[in-house]
Amino acid sequence: FPSHDNTAGLTMNYQSQKFSNDYWVKSSLLVEPSCLVQLSNSLQVYSKLSIATMKTTKRIDHLVIAMRYDYSKSIVFNVDAGLSQANSDCYVGISYFPSEDFKIQLRFDCLSAATAFQFAYTKKRLGFILGSKYNHALGLSPFVGITTQL
């Protein structure tokens, strides 16, 4: 999450899907208010509420609360908690920044005991992510990603 002073935001997404039988159209509106509060130079708290309304189903809500503690310039600790109608979860993570462009991250899922790691490299506005998650039931799930900032 971003490291700025106190900020607030609002994200709105509309999605519509039309399936091959041409009779079923599924659409949803997602609204996500969020805020970031910097409690000190090294401690930040972030919260986001996701409210989705779907034409065919009832409303779906999801609340995320996260804390970030900057132990030093190169080590950051994160704790994220999520709560929805379907489930709740908690994540604990540590990030190491050996340079300004490179990040190594470990993350532990408290409820399912899944462990994830990733390596991220960012240069200017383009980023590359390589990592994997291990789940006891599903095994190893590797992932690769490319990110950009506009």
PDB file of C-alpha atoms in Angstrom:
ATOM      1  CA  PHE A   1       0.000   0.000   0.000  1.00  0.00           C
ATOM      2  CA  PRO A   2       1.045   3.559  -0.637  1.00  0.00           C
ATOM      3  CA  SER A   3       3.122   5.501   1.847  1.00  0.00           C
ATOM      4  CA  HIS A   4       1.543   8.964   1.914  1.00  0.00           C
ATOM      5  CA  ASP A   5      -0.059  11.083   4.581  1.00  0.00           C
ATOM      6  CA  ASN A   6      -3.766  10.666   5.362  1.00  0.00           C
ATOM      7  CA  THR A   7      -5.736   9.987   2.176  1.00  0.00           C
ATOM      8  CA  ALA A   8      -9.175   8.778   1.140  1.00  0.00           C
ATOM      9  CA  GLY A   9     -10.360   7.254  -2.100  1.00  0.00           C
ATOM     10  CA  LEU A  10     -13.367   5.905  -3.926  1.00  0.00           C
ATOM     11  CA  THR A  11     -13.286   3.248  -6.645  1.00  0.00           C
ATOM     12  CA  MET A  12     -16.328   2.442  -8.770  1.00  0.00           C
ATOM     13  CA  ASN A  13     -16.494  -0.366 -11.356  1.00  0.00           C
ATOM     14  CA  TYR A  14     -19.391  -1.481 -13.531  1.00  0.00           C
ATOM     15  CA  GLN A  15     -19.205  -4.882 -15.202  1.00  0.00           C
ATOM     16  CA  SER A  16     -21.628  -6.546 -17.567  1.00  0.00           C
ATOM     17  CA  GLN A  17     -21.414 -10.058 -19.024  1.00  0.00           C
ATOM     18  CA  LYS A  18     -23.577 -11.553 -21.729  1.00  0.00           C
ATOM     19  CA  PHE A  19     -23.450 -15.309 -22.036  1.00  0.00           C
ATOM     20  CA  SER A  20     -23.680 -17.409 -25.198  1.00  0.00           C
ATOM     21  CA  ASN A  21     -27.381 -18.252 -24.847  1.00  0.00           C
ATOM     22  CA  ASP A  22     -28.096 -14.495 -25.328  1.00  0.00           C
ATOM     23  CA  TYR A  23     -30.817 -14.611 -22.682  1.00  0.00           C
ATOM     24  CA  TRP A  24     -28.773 -14.175 -19.512  1.00  0.00           C
ATOM     25  CA  VAL A  25     -27.056 -10.878 -18.821  1.00  0.00           C
ATOM     26  CA  LYS A  26     -25.181 -10.570 -15.549  1.00  0.00           C
ATOM     27  CA  SER A  27     -24.075  -7.141 -14.370  1.00  0.00           C
ATOM     28  CA  SER A  28     -22.676  -5.702 -11.179  1.00  0.00           C
ATOM     29  CA  LEU A  29     -21.654  -2.393  -9.656  1.00  0.00           C
ATOM     30  CA  LEU A  30     -18.694  -2.386  -7.271  1.00  0.00           C
ATOM     31  CA  VAL A  31     -18.136   0.590  -4.954  1.00  0.00           C
ATOM     32  CA  GLU A  32     -15.033   0.689  -2.729  1.00  0.00           C
ATOM     33  CA  PRO A  33     -14.463   3.591  -0.328  1.00  0.00           C
ATOM     34  CA  SER A  34     -11.047   3.460   1.342  1.00  0.00           C
ATOM     35  CA  CYS A  35      -8.794   5.490   3.616  1.00  0.00           C
ATOM     36  CA  LEU A  36      -5.165   5.495   4.711  1.00  0.00           C
ATOM     37  CA  VAL A  37      -4.140   7.074   8.011  1.00  0.00           C
ATOM     38  CA  GLN A  38      -0.516   7.627   8.947  1.00  0.00           C
ATOM     39  CA  LEU A  39      -0.310   7.298  12.738  1.00  0.00           C
ATOM     40  CA  SER A  40       3.445   7.956  12.927  1.00  0.00           C
ATOM     41  CA  ASN A  41       6.480   8.043  10.628  1.00  0.00           C
ATOM     42  CA  SER A  42       6.614   4.249  10.649  1.00  0.00           C
ATOM     43  CA  LEU A  43       2.993   3.117  11.273  1.00  0.00           C
ATOM     44  CA  GLN A  44       0.072   3.297   8.829  1.00  0.00           C
ATOM     45  CA  VAL A  45      -3.476   1.920   8.966  1.00  0.00           C
ATOM     46  CA  TYR A  46      -5.542   1.233   5.843  1.00  0.00           C
ATOM     47  CA  SER A  47      -9.206   0.256   5.503  1.00  0.00           C
ATOM     48  CA  LYS A  48     -11.378  -0.548   2.498  1.00  0.00           C
ATOM     49  CA  LEU A  49     -15.019  -1.557   2.228  1.00  0.00           C
ATOM     50  CA  SER A  50     -16.140  -3.329  -0.948  1.00  0.00           C
ATOM     51  CA  ILE A  51     -19.853  -3.184  -1.744  1.00  0.00           C
ATOM     52  CA  ALA A  52     -20.993  -5.101  -4.824  1.00  0.00           C
ATOM     53  CA  THR A  53     -24.546  -5.222  -6.093  1.00  0.00           C
ATOM     54  CA  MET A  54     -25.464  -7.788  -8.697  1.00  0.00           C
ATOM     55  CA  LYS A  55     -28.577  -7.959 -10.850  1.00  0.00           C
ATOM     56  CA  THR A  56     -29.103 -11.656 -10.121  1.00  0.00           C
ATOM     57  CA  THR A  57     -28.004 -11.880  -6.484  1.00  0.00           C
ATOM     58  CA  LYS A  58     -28.012  -9.896  -3.273  1.00  0.00           C
ATOM     59  CA  ARG A  59     -25.358  -7.457  -2.139  1.00  0.00           C
ATOM     60  CA  ILE A  60     -21.859  -8.725  -1.290  1.00  0.00           C
ATOM     61  CA  ASP A  61     -19.762  -6.801   1.255  1.00  0.00           C
ATOM     62  CA  HIS A  62     -16.086  -7.201   2.131  1.00  0.00           C
ATOM     63  CA  LEU A  63     -14.122  -5.213   4.729  1.00  0.00           C
ATOM     64  CA  VAL A  64     -10.312  -5.071   4.800  1.00  0.00           C
ATOM     65  CA  ILE A  65      -8.247  -3.503   7.583  1.00  0.00           C
ATOM     66  CA  ALA A  66      -4.467  -3.473   7.286  1.00  0.00           C
ATOM     67  CA  MET A  67      -1.494  -2.146   9.239  1.00  0.00           C
ATOM     68  CA  ARG A  68       1.987  -1.464   7.925  1.00  0.00           C
ATOM     69  CA  TYR A  69       5.020  -0.927  10.131  1.00  0.00           C
ATOM     70  CA  ASP A  70       8.250   0.342   8.573  1.00  0.00           C
ATOM     71  CA  TYR A  71      10.889  -1.239  10.797  1.00  0.00           C
ATOM     72  CA  SER A  72      13.657   0.308   8.722  1.00  0.00           C
ATOM     73  CA  LYS A  73      14.144   1.664   5.207  1.00  0.00           C
ATOM     74  CA  SER A  74      14.529  -1.888   3.877  1.00  0.00           C
ATOM     75  CA  ILE A  75      12.219  -3.974   6.154  1.00  0.00           C
ATOM     76  CA  VAL A  76       8.425  -3.602   6.327  1.00  0.00           C
ATOM     77  CA  PHE A  77       5.893  -5.674   8.321  1.00  0.00           C
ATOM     78  CA  ASN A  78       2.229  -6.019   7.228  1.00  0.00           C
ATOM     79  CA  VAL A  79      -0.871  -7.401   8.948  1.00  0.00           C
ATOM     80  CA  ASP A  80      -4.106  -7.608   6.908  1.00  0.00           C
ATOM     81  CA  ALA A  81      -7.504  -8.776   8.117  1.00  0.00           C
ATOM     82  CA  GLY A  82     -10.474  -9.361   5.825  1.00  0.00           C
ATOM     83  CA  LEU A  83     -14.086 -10.032   6.707  1.00  0.00           C
ATOM     84  CA  SER A  84     -16.963 -10.858   4.359  1.00  0.00           C
ATOM     85  CA  GLN A  85     -20.274 -12.708   4.442  1.00  0.00           C
ATOM     86  CA  ALA A  86     -18.573 -15.840   3.130  1.00  0.00           C
ATOM     87  CA  ASN A  87     -15.372 -15.923   5.197  1.00  0.00           C
ATOM     88  CA  SER A  88     -12.747 -14.103   7.201  1.00  0.00           C
ATOM     89  CA  ASP A  89      -8.983 -14.249   6.976  1.00  0.00           C
ATOM     90  CA  CYS A  90      -5.798 -12.741   8.332  1.00  0.00           C
ATOM     91  CA  TYR A  91      -2.398 -12.347   6.669  1.00  0.00           C
ATOM     92  CA  VAL A  92       0.984 -11.559   8.160  1.00  0.00           C
ATOM     93  CA  GLY A  93       3.837 -10.538   5.919  1.00  0.00           C
ATOM     94  CA  ILE A  94       7.347  -9.184   5.797  1.00  0.00           C
ATOM     95  CA  SER A  95       8.938  -7.350   2.888  1.00  0.00           C
ATOM     96  CA  TYR A  96      12.640  -6.791   2.327  1.00  0.00           C
ATOM     97  CA  PHE A  97      13.860  -4.089  -0.056  1.00  0.00           C
ATOM     98  CA  PRO A  98      17.555  -4.765  -0.837  1.00  0.00           C
ATOM     99  CA  SER A  99      17.397  -1.879  -3.348  1.00  0.00           C
ATOM    100  CA  GLU A 100      14.894   0.735  -4.456  1.00  0.00           C
ATOM    101  CA  ASP A 101      13.878  -1.397  -7.472  1.00  0.00           C
ATOM    102  CA  PHE A 102      13.804  -4.884  -5.934  1.00  0.00           C
ATOM    103  CA  LYS A 103      11.511  -6.430  -3.273  1.00  0.00           C
ATOM    104  CA  ILE A 104      11.367  -9.859  -1.630  1.00  0.00           C
ATOM    105  CA  GLN A 105       8.138 -10.649   0.215  1.00  0.00           C
ATOM    106  CA  LEU A 106       6.973 -13.519   2.441  1.00  0.00           C
ATOM    107  CA  ARG A 107       3.328 -13.835   3.455  1.00  0.00           C
ATOM    108  CA  PHE A 108       1.537 -16.242   5.780  1.00  0.00           C
ATOM    109  CA  ASP A 109      -2.217 -16.883   5.741  1.00  0.00           C
ATOM    110  CA  CYS A 110      -3.239 -17.325   9.386  1.00  0.00           C
ATOM    111  CA  LEU A 111      -6.413 -19.400   8.852  1.00  0.00           C
ATOM    112  CA  SER A 112      -5.475 -21.748   6.004  1.00  0.00           C
ATOM    113  CA  ALA A 113      -1.759 -21.881   6.895  1.00  0.00           C
ATOM    114  CA  ALA A 114      -0.860 -21.131   3.267  1.00  0.00           C
ATOM    115  CA  THR A 115       2.527 -19.525   2.659  1.00  0.00           C
ATOM    116  CA  ALA A 116       3.446 -17.278  -0.252  1.00  0.00           C
ATOM    117  CA  PHE A 117       6.621 -15.629  -1.465  1.00  0.00           C
ATOM    118  CA  GLN A 118       7.359 -13.275  -4.316  1.00  0.00           C
ATOM    119  CA  PHE A 119      10.161 -11.365  -5.947  1.00  0.00           C
ATOM    120  CA  ALA A 120       9.290  -8.019  -7.529  1.00  0.00           C
ATOM    121  CA  TYR A 121      11.392  -5.756  -9.708  1.00  0.00           C
ATOM    122  CA  THR A 122      10.200  -2.296 -10.757  1.00  0.00           C
ATOM    123  CA  LYS A 123      11.942   0.147 -13.078  1.00  0.00           C
ATOM    124  CA  LYS A 124      10.244   3.485 -13.703  1.00  0.00           C
ATOM    125  CA  ARG A 125       6.590   2.549 -14.334  1.00  0.00           C
ATOM    126  CA  LEU A 126       7.002  -1.108 -15.319  1.00  0.00           C
ATOM    127  CA  GLY A 127       7.159  -3.973 -12.824  1.00  0.00           C
ATOM    128  CA  PHE A 128       7.678  -7.737 -12.926  1.00  0.00           C
ATOM    129  CA  ILE A 129       6.530 -10.179 -10.243  1.00  0.00           C
ATOM    130  CA  LEU A 130       7.537 -13.830  -9.825  1.00  0.00           C
ATOM    131  CA  GLY A 131       6.305 -15.905  -6.913  1.00  0.00           C
ATOM    132  CA  SER A 132       4.453 -18.892  -5.587  1.00  0.00           C
ATOM    133  CA  LYS A 133       1.904 -19.814  -2.958  1.00  0.00           C
ATOM    134  CA  TYR A 134       1.830 -23.112  -1.115  1.00  0.00           C
ATOM    135  CA  ASN A 135      -1.481 -24.433   0.158  1.00  0.00           C
ATOM    136  CA  HIS A 136      -1.680 -27.745   2.046  1.00  0.00           C
ATOM    137  CA  ALA A 137      -4.637 -28.957  -0.016  1.00  0.00           C
ATOM    138  CA  LEU A 138      -3.691 -27.532  -3.432  1.00  0.00           C
ATOM    139  CA  GLY A 139       0.098 -27.694  -3.307  1.00  0.00           C
ATOM    140  CA  LEU A 140       2.392 -25.214  -5.025  1.00  0.00           C
ATOM    141  CA  SER A 141       0.804 -22.522  -7.233  1.00  0.00           C
ATOM    142  CA  PRO A 142       3.405 -20.407  -9.054  1.00  0.00           C
ATOM    143  CA  PHE A 143       2.521 -17.032 -10.600  1.00  0.00           C
ATOM    144  CA  VAL A 144       4.087 -14.432 -12.873  1.00  0.00           C
ATOM    145  CA  GLY A 145       2.860 -10.879 -13.334  1.00  0.00           C
ATOM    146  CA  ILE A 146       3.557  -7.598 -15.081  1.00  0.00           C
ATOM    147  CA  THR A 147       2.389  -4.295 -13.596  1.00  0.00           C
ATOM    148  CA  THR A 148       2.381  -0.733 -14.808  1.00  0.00           C
ATOM    149  CA  GLN A 149       1.595   2.687 -13.357  1.00  0.00           C
ATOM    150  CA  LEU A 150      -0.012   5.320 -15.525  1.00  0.00           C
TER     151      LEU A 150
END
